[in-house]
XYZ file of C-alpha atoms in Angstrom:
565
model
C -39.202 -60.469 -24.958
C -41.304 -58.321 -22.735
C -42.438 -54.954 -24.687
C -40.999 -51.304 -24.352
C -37.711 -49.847 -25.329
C -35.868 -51.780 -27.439
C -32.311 -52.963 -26.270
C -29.907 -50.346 -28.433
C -28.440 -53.648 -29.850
C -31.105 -53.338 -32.074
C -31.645 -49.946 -33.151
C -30.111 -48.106 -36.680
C -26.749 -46.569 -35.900
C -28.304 -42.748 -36.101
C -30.863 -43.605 -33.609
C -28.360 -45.393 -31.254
C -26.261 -42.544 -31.608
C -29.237 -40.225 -30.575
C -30.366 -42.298 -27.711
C -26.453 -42.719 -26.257
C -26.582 -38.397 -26.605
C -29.555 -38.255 -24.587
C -28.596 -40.393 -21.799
C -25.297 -39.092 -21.217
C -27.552 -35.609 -21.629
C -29.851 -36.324 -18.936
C -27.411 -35.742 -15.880
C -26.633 -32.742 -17.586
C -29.741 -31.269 -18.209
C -30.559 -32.463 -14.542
C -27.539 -30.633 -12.906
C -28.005 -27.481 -15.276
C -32.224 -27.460 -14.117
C -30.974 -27.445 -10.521
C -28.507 -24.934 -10.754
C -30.703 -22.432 -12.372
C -33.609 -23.336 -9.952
C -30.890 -22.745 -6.568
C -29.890 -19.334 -8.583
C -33.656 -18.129 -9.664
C -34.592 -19.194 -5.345
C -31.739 -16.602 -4.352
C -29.622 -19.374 -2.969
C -25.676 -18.969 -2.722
C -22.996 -16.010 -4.125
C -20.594 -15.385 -6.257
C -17.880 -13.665 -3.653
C -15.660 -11.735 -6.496
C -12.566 -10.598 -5.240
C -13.181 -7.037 -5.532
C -16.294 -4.840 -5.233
C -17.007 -0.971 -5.843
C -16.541 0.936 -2.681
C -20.528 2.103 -2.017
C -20.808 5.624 -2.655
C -17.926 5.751 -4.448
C -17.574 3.462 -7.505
C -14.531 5.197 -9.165
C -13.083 3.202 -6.299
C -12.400 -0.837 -5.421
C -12.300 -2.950 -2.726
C -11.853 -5.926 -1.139
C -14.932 -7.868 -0.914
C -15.400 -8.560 2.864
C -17.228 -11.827 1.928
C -15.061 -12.557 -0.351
C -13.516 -15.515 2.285
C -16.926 -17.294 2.036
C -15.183 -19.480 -0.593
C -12.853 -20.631 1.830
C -14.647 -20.981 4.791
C -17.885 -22.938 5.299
C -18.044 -23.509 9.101
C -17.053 -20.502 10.087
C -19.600 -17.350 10.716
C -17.017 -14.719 11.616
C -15.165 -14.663 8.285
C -11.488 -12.687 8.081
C -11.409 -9.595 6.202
C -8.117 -7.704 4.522
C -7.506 -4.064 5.766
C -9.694 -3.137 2.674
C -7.282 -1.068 0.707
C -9.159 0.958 -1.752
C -7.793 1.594 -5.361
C -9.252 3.189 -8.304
C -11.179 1.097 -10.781
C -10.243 2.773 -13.710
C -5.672 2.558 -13.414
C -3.984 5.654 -14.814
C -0.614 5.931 -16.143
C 0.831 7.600 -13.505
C 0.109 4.596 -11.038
C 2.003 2.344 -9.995
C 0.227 -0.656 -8.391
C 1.624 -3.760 -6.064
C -0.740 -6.490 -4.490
C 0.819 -8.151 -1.592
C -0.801 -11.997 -0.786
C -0.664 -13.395 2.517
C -1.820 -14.546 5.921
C -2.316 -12.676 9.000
C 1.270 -11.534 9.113
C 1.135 -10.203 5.652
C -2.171 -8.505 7.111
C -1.024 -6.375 9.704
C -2.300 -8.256 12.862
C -2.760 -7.450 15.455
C -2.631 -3.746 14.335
C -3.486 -3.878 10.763
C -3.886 -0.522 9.119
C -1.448 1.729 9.491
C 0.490 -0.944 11.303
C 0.937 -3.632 8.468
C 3.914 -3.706 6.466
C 1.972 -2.927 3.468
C 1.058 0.387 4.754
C 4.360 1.677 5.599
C 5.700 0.300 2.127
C 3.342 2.292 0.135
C 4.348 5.333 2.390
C 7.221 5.434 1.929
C 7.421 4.711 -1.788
C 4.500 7.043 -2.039
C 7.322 9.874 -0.812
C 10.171 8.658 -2.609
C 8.088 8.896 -6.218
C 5.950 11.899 -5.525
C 5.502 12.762 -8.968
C 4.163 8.848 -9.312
C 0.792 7.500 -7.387
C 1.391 4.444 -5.244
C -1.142 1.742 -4.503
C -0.759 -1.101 -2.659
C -3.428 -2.896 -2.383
C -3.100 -5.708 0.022
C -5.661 -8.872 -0.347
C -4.130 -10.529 2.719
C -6.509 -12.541 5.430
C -6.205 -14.123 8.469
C -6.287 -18.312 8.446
C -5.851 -18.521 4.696
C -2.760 -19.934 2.898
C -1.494 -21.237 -0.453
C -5.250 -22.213 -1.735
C -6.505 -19.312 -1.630
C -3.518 -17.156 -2.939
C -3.699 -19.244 -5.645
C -7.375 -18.723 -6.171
C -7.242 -14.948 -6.342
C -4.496 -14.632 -8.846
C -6.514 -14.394 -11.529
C -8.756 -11.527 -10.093
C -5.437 -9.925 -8.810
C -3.960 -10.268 -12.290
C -7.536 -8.544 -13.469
C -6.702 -5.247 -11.816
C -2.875 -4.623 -13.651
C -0.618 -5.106 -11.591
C 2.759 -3.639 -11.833
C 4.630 -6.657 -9.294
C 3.065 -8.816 -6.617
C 4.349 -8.702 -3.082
C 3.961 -12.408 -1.148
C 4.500 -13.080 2.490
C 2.993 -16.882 3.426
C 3.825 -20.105 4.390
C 2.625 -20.362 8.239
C -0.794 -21.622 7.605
C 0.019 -24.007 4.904
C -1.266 -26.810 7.865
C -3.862 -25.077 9.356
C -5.127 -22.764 7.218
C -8.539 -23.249 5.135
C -8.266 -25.995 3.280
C -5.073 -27.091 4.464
C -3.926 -31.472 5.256
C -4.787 -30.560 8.619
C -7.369 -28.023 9.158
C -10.931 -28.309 10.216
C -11.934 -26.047 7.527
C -10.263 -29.046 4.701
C -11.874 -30.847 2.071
C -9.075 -33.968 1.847
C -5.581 -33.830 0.997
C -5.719 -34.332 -2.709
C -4.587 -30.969 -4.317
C -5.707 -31.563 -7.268
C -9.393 -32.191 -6.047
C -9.426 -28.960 -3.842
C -8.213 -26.886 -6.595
C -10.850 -28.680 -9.014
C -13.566 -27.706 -6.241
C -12.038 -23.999 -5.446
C -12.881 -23.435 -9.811
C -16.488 -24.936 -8.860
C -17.565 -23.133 -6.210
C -19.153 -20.330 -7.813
C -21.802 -23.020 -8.874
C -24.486 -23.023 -6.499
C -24.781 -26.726 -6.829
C -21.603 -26.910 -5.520
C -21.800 -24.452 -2.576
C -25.156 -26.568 -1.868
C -23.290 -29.779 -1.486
C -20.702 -28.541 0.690
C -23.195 -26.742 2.898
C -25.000 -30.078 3.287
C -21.754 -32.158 3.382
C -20.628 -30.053 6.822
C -23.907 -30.111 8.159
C -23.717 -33.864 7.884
C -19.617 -34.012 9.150
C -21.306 -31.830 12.456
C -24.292 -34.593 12.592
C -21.886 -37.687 12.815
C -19.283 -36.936 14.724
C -21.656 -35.422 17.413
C -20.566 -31.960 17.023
C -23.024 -28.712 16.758
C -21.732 -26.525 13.593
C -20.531 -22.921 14.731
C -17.746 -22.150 16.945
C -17.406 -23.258 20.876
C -17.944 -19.850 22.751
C -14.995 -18.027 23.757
C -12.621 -19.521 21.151
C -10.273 -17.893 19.079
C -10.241 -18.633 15.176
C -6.542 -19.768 15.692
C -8.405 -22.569 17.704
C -11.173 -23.149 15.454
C -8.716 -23.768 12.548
C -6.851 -26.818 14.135
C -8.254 -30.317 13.075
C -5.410 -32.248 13.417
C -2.957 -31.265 16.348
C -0.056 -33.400 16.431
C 2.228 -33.197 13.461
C 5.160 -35.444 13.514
C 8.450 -33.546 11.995
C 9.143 -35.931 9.044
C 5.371 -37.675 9.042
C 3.235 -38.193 6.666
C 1.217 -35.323 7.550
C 3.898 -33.442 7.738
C 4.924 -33.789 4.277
C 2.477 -33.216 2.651
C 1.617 -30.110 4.062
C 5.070 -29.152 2.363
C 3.621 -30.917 -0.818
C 0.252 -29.022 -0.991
C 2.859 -25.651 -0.657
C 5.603 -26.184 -3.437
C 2.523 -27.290 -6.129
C 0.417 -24.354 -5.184
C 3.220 -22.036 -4.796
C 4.548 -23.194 -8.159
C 1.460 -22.775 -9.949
C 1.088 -19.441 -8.658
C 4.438 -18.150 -9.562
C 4.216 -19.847 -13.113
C 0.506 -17.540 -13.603
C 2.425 -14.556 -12.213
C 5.519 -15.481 -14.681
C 3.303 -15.824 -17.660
C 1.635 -12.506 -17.549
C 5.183 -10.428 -17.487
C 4.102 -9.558 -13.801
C 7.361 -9.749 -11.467
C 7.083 -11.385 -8.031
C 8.716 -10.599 -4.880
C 8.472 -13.381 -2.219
C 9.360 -12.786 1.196
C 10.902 -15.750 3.658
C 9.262 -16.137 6.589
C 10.165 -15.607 9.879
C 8.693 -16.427 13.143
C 9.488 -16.278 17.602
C 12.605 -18.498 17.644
C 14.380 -17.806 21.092
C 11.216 -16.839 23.104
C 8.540 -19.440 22.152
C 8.798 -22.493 23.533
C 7.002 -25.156 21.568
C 3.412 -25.959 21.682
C 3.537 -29.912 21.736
C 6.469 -31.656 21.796
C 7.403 -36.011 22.068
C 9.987 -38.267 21.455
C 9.398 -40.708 18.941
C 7.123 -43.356 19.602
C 9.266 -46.423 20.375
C 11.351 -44.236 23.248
C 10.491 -44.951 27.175
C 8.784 -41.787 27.797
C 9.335 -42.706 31.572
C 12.927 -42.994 31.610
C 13.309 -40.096 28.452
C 11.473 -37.501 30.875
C 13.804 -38.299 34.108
C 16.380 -37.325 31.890
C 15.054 -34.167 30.311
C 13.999 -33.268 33.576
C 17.704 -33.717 34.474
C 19.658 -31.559 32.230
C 16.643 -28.728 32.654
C 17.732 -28.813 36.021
C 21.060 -28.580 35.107
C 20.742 -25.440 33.075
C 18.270 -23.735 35.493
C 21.208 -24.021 38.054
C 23.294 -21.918 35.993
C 25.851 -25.041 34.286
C 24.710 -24.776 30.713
C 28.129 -26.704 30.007
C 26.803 -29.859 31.769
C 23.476 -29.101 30.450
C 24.329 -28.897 27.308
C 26.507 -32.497 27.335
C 23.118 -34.318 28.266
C 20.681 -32.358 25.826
C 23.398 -33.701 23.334
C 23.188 -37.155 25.153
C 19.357 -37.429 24.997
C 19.907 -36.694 21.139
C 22.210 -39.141 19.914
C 19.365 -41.451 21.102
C 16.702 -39.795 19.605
C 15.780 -36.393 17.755
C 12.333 -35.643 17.621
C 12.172 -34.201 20.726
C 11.303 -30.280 20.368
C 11.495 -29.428 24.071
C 15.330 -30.885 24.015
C 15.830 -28.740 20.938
C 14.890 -25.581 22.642
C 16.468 -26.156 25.991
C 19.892 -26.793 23.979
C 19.677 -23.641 22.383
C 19.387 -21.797 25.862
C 22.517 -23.623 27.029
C 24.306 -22.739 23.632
C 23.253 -19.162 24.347
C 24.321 -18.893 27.545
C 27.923 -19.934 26.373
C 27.535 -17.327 23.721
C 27.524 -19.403 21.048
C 24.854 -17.830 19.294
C 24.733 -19.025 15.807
C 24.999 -22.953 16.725
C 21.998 -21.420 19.255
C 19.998 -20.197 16.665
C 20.022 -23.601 14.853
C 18.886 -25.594 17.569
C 16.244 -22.921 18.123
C 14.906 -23.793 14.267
C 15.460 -27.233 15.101
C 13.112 -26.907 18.032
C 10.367 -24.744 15.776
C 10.356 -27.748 12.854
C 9.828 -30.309 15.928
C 6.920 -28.325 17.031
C 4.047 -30.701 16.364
C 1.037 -28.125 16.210
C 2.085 -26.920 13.445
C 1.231 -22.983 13.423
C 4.704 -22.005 13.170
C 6.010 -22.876 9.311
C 9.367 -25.243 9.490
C 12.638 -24.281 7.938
C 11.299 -26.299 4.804
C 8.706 -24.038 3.739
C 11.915 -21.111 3.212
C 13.412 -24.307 1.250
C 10.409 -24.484 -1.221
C 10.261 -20.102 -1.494
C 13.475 -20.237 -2.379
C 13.636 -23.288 -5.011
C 10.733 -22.221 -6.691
C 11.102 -18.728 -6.848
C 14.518 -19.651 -8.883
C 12.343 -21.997 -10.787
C 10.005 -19.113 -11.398
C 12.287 -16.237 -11.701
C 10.920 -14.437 -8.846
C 12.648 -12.478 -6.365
C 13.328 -14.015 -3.048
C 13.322 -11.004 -0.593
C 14.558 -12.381 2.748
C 12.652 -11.098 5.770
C 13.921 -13.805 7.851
C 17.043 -12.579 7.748
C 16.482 -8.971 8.052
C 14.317 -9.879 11.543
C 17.403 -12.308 12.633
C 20.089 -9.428 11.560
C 18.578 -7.038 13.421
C 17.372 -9.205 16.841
C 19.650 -9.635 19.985
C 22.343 -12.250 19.188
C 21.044 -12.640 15.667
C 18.165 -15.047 17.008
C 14.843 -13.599 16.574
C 12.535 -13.283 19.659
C 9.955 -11.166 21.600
C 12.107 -7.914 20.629
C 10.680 -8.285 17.317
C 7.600 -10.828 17.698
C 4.930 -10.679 19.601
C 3.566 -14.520 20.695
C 4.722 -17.296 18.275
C 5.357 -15.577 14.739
C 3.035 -12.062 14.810
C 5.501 -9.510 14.533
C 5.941 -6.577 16.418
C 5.685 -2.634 15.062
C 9.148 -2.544 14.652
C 8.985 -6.398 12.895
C 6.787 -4.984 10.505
C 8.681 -2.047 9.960
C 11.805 -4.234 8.690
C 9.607 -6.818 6.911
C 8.505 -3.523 4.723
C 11.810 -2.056 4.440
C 13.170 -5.858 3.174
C 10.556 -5.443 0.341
C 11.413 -1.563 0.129
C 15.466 -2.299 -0.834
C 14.352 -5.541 -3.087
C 12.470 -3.246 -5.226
C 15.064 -0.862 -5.321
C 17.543 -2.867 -6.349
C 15.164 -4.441 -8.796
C 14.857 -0.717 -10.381
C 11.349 -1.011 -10.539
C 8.634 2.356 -10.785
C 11.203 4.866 -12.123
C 14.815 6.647 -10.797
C 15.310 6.332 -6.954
C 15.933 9.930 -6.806
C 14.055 10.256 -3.436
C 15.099 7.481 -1.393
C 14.122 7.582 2.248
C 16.302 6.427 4.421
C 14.597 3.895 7.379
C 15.169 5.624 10.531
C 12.536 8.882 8.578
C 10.651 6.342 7.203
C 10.087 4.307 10.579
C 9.728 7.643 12.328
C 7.123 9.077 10.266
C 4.575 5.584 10.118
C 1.457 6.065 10.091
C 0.451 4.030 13.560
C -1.614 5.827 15.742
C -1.445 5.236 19.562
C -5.436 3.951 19.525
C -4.019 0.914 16.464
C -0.926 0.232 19.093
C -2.912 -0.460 22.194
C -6.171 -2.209 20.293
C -2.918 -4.303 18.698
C -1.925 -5.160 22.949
C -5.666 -5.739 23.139
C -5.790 -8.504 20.396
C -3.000 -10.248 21.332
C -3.820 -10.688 24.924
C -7.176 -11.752 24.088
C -5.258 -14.637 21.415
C -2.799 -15.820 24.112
C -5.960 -15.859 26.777
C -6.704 -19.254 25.280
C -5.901 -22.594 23.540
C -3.166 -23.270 22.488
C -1.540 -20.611 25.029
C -3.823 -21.901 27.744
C -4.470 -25.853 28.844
C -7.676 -26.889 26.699
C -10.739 -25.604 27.942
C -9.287 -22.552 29.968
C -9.909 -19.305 28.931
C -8.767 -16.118 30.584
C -11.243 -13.351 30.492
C -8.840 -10.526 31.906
C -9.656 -8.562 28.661
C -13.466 -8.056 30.027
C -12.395 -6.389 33.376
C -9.976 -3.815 31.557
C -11.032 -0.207 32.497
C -9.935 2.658 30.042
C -7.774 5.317 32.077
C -7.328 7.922 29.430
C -8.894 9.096 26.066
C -6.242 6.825 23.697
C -7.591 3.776 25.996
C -11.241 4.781 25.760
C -11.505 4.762 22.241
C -9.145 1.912 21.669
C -11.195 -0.536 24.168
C -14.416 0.917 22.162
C -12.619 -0.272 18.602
C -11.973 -3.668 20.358
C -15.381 -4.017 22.069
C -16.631 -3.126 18.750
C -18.519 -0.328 20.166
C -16.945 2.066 17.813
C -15.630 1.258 14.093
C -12.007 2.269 13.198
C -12.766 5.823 11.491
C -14.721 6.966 14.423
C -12.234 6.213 16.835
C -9.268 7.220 14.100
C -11.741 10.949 13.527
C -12.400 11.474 17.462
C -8.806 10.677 18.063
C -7.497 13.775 15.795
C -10.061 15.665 17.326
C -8.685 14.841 20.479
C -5.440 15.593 19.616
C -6.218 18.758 18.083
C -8.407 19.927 20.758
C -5.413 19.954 22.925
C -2.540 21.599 20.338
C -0.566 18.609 19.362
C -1.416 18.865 15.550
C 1.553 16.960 14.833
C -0.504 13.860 16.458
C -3.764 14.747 15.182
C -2.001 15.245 11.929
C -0.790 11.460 11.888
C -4.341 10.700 12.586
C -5.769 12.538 9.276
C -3.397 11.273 7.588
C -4.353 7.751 8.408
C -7.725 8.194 7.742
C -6.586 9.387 3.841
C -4.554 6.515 3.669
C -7.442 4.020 4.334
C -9.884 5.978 2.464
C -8.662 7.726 -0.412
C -12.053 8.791 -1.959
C -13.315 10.624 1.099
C -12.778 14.874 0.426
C -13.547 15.375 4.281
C -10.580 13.384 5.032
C -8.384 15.307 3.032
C -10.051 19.097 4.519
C -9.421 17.897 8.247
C -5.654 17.497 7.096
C -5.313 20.573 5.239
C -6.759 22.644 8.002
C -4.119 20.623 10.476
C -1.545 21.724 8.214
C -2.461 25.242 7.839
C -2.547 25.293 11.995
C 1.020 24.582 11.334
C 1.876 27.119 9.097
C 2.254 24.372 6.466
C 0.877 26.302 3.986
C 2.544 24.396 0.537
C 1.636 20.995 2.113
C -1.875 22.359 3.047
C -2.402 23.312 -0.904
C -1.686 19.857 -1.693
């Protein structure tokens, strides 16, 4: 036998035992060497979920990198609103987190214009004796992952009851089955990585894992100029209803939201989770097919057909071939959609509304969430003991013929001021009837409370701004097509002026939010400039300036007891 080590056949037990230790040591040892040398070389970050305010560390926020765990490709990360909340919670507070997407985030306005902000107002003047926070953690392009992943932090910081609004980027969203921001479609193994990634090993393997994706399939990493992050998101378009794909999208929801809840649950913290609602009557769907065995040929003649049909003003006759095409096959969303315009131009409006849903789950591009992902909310919030606040049906209750449209949305499920406005005062009556902070001595009714938000004209139009620049492009345009009609807009007045400058980024928000008071007060409307201080103390609690530029607003008023205050 040729010399060196001996085969550990042949050596004593202890020393086998030794030698066994060692070599299942050695990957250890190598892994734990070359995560101290990436840390000691300055390589990689933790991202905690909430940082001291700078200046001001009495005070939290929302780390703006914080999305970094979530988001490797991307260089423009989304941020919260950045709620700010005091480290240190005293007994007077009472504290709710709300977790969501971009809904639950306010856009386009954000601010003063998310539903979050007008809850905590008006709770904040029904318990004056009590101080609200609401501290809202919600991003753009995230979904069930990474609510998931920030429950622990959020459970760090006391809170009193958690506030949810998600479901529409359970597809799409980072790390989602279909999104070009995923890491496969086994939840267990994204989860696994998501309690990893503060290990720089880890966040060096993914880095050099999407630098090699970007190398093979001939792509350059970064984004394609002029795209929107809606666009950037999409890695898989088509989305069958009842495919594969398609399920387990709903599969990756009902185990995350379950394991959420059940953390939530097991802390005493009570959870209030909102249905979601999204553009039924005025969004016509993104991609729609038969299925794949139908003549396409023949199946179009006939769609084109009836659409003539109802365009001519006979939704009866219409409405007999959408039913026709149908029976032969159902996948169809376009058919779905056009049915419901027949059935509401015979005023049947709830069997409208259904084939409106209908339509929205056929939707293959799957941005819109289907009537499923209400299913799983509501299962597993009675699984879970949470409180299923219905926001779906508030929107729907309060939209022309009960089916919910551009009155309350905006493009395909952002709502509108006044959308947001009923999403908050859904979460405002759930807690109320839940009992929860103290005796609802105070209640404020919703026509003072939507009266008295704290929106300021500069939010509204930079909210008109956003949006048009969304729906300038794919998938509102063809692919490839973008509109630039954004870049040619000329400010008229003051309110414009600043609010192109906050969308240009020329000017951040409290500039434009401070020069609009002073515009406002330059010219004798305190009551406006007012809304604009008190905007400014809403998103930055810790700043005495903010609160003197209100006083003195007050005290032009002859306010004198609120000035005091």
């Amino acid at each position: 036998m040729p010399s060196g080590t001996p085969p550990t056949s042949s050596l004593p037990p202890t020393r086998r035992r030794v030698f066994t230790a060692l070599m299942l040591a050695l990957p250890l040892l190598f892994f734990a060497f070359l995560e101290g040398a990436l840390r000691l070389s300055g390589f990689g970050e933790d991202w905690p979920l909430f940082v001291p305010v700078p200046g001001h560390e009495d005070y939290l926020y929302q780390n703006r990198e914080v999305a970094r765990r979530y988001f490797v490709r991307e260089q423009t990360l989304p941020t919260s609103i950045s709620d700010a909340f005091k480290a240190r919670k005293d007994t007077a507070t009472f504290r709710l987190f709300v977790q969501g997407g971009s809904s639950a985030a306010g856009y386009p306005y954000y601010y003063g214009g998310s539903f979050s902000r007008m809850l905590e107002q008006r709770l904040q003047q029904t318990f004056p004796e009590r101080s609200i926070e609401i501290v809202n953690t919600a991003m753009a392009a995230v979904n069930s992952y990474t609510l998931l992943d920030l429950a622990d932090e959020i459970i760090e910081q006391a809170p009193d009851a958690v506030l949810i609004y998600a479901g529409h980027n359970e597809y799409y969203g980072a790390l989602g089955v279909a999104s070009a921001e995923s890491l496969g479609r086994a939840r267990w193994l994204v989860n696994t990585y998501l309690r990893l990634q503060r290990l720089r090993v880890v966040q060096a393997l993914r880095v050099l894992l999407v630098k090699a994706s970007a190398l093979l399939s001939g792509r350059r990493a970064g984004a394609p100029p002029g795209s929107t992050l809606m666009e950037r998101m999409v890695g898989e378009q088509a989305i069958p209803y009842g495919s594969r794909r398609f399920e387990q999208g709903l599969e990756q929801f009902r185990g995350n939201l379950r394991d959420l809840l059940a953390r939530y649950r097991d802390r005493g913290i009570p959870v209030f989770i909102g249905t979601v609602a999204s553009n039924e009557r005025d969004h016509r769907p993104f991609i729609s097919a038969p299925s794949p065995g139908v003549d396409r040929e023949a199946w179009s003649a006939r769609y084109r057909s009836a659409r003539a049909r109802l365009e001519a003003g006979d939704p009866e006759v219409a409405l007999a071939a959408y039913d026709a095409l149908l029976a032969q096959d159902s996948l169809d969303a376009n058919v779905f959609f056009d049915r419901g315009r027949a059935l509401e131009q015979l005023h049947w409006y709830r069997e409208a509304r259904a084939s409106y849903l209908a339509a929205k789950d056929r939707d293959q591009l799957r941005f819109r969430a289907p009537e499923a992902i209400n299913r799983i909310i509501r299962e597993e919030a009675a699984r879970a003991g949470a409180t299923v606040v219905d926001t779906q049906r508030r929107l729907a209750d309060a939209a022309t013929n009960g089916i919910i449209g551009h009155d309350l949305m905006l493009e395909h499920l952002h709502p509108n001021v006044d959308g947001y406005f009923l999403i908050a005062d859904a979460f405002y009556e759930a807690l109320r009837e839940a009992g929860l902070i103290g005796p609802w001595q105070h209640y404020v009714p919703s026509r003072t409370a939507r009266a008295e938000i704290l929106l300021t004209p500069v939010d509204s139009l930079y909210g008109v701004y956003r949006v048009r620049q969304l729906m300038g492009s794919w998938p509102f345009q063809p692919p490839g097509v973008v509109d630039h009609a954004m870049d040619t807009v000329r400010a008229t007045n003051e309110v414009e002026r600043l609010a192109l400058a906050l969308f240009r980024r020329e000017m951040n928000w409290l500039e434009a939010t401070s020069r609009l008071r002073d515009h406002y007060a330059a010219s004798g409307d305190y009551h406006a400039a007012l809304r604009a201080a008190l905007a400014i103390i809403q998103q930055y609690p810790f700043l005495p300036e903010a609160y003197a530029a209100a006083g003195d607003l007050l005290l032009r008023q002859r306010r004198y007891a609120e000035a005091l205050t």
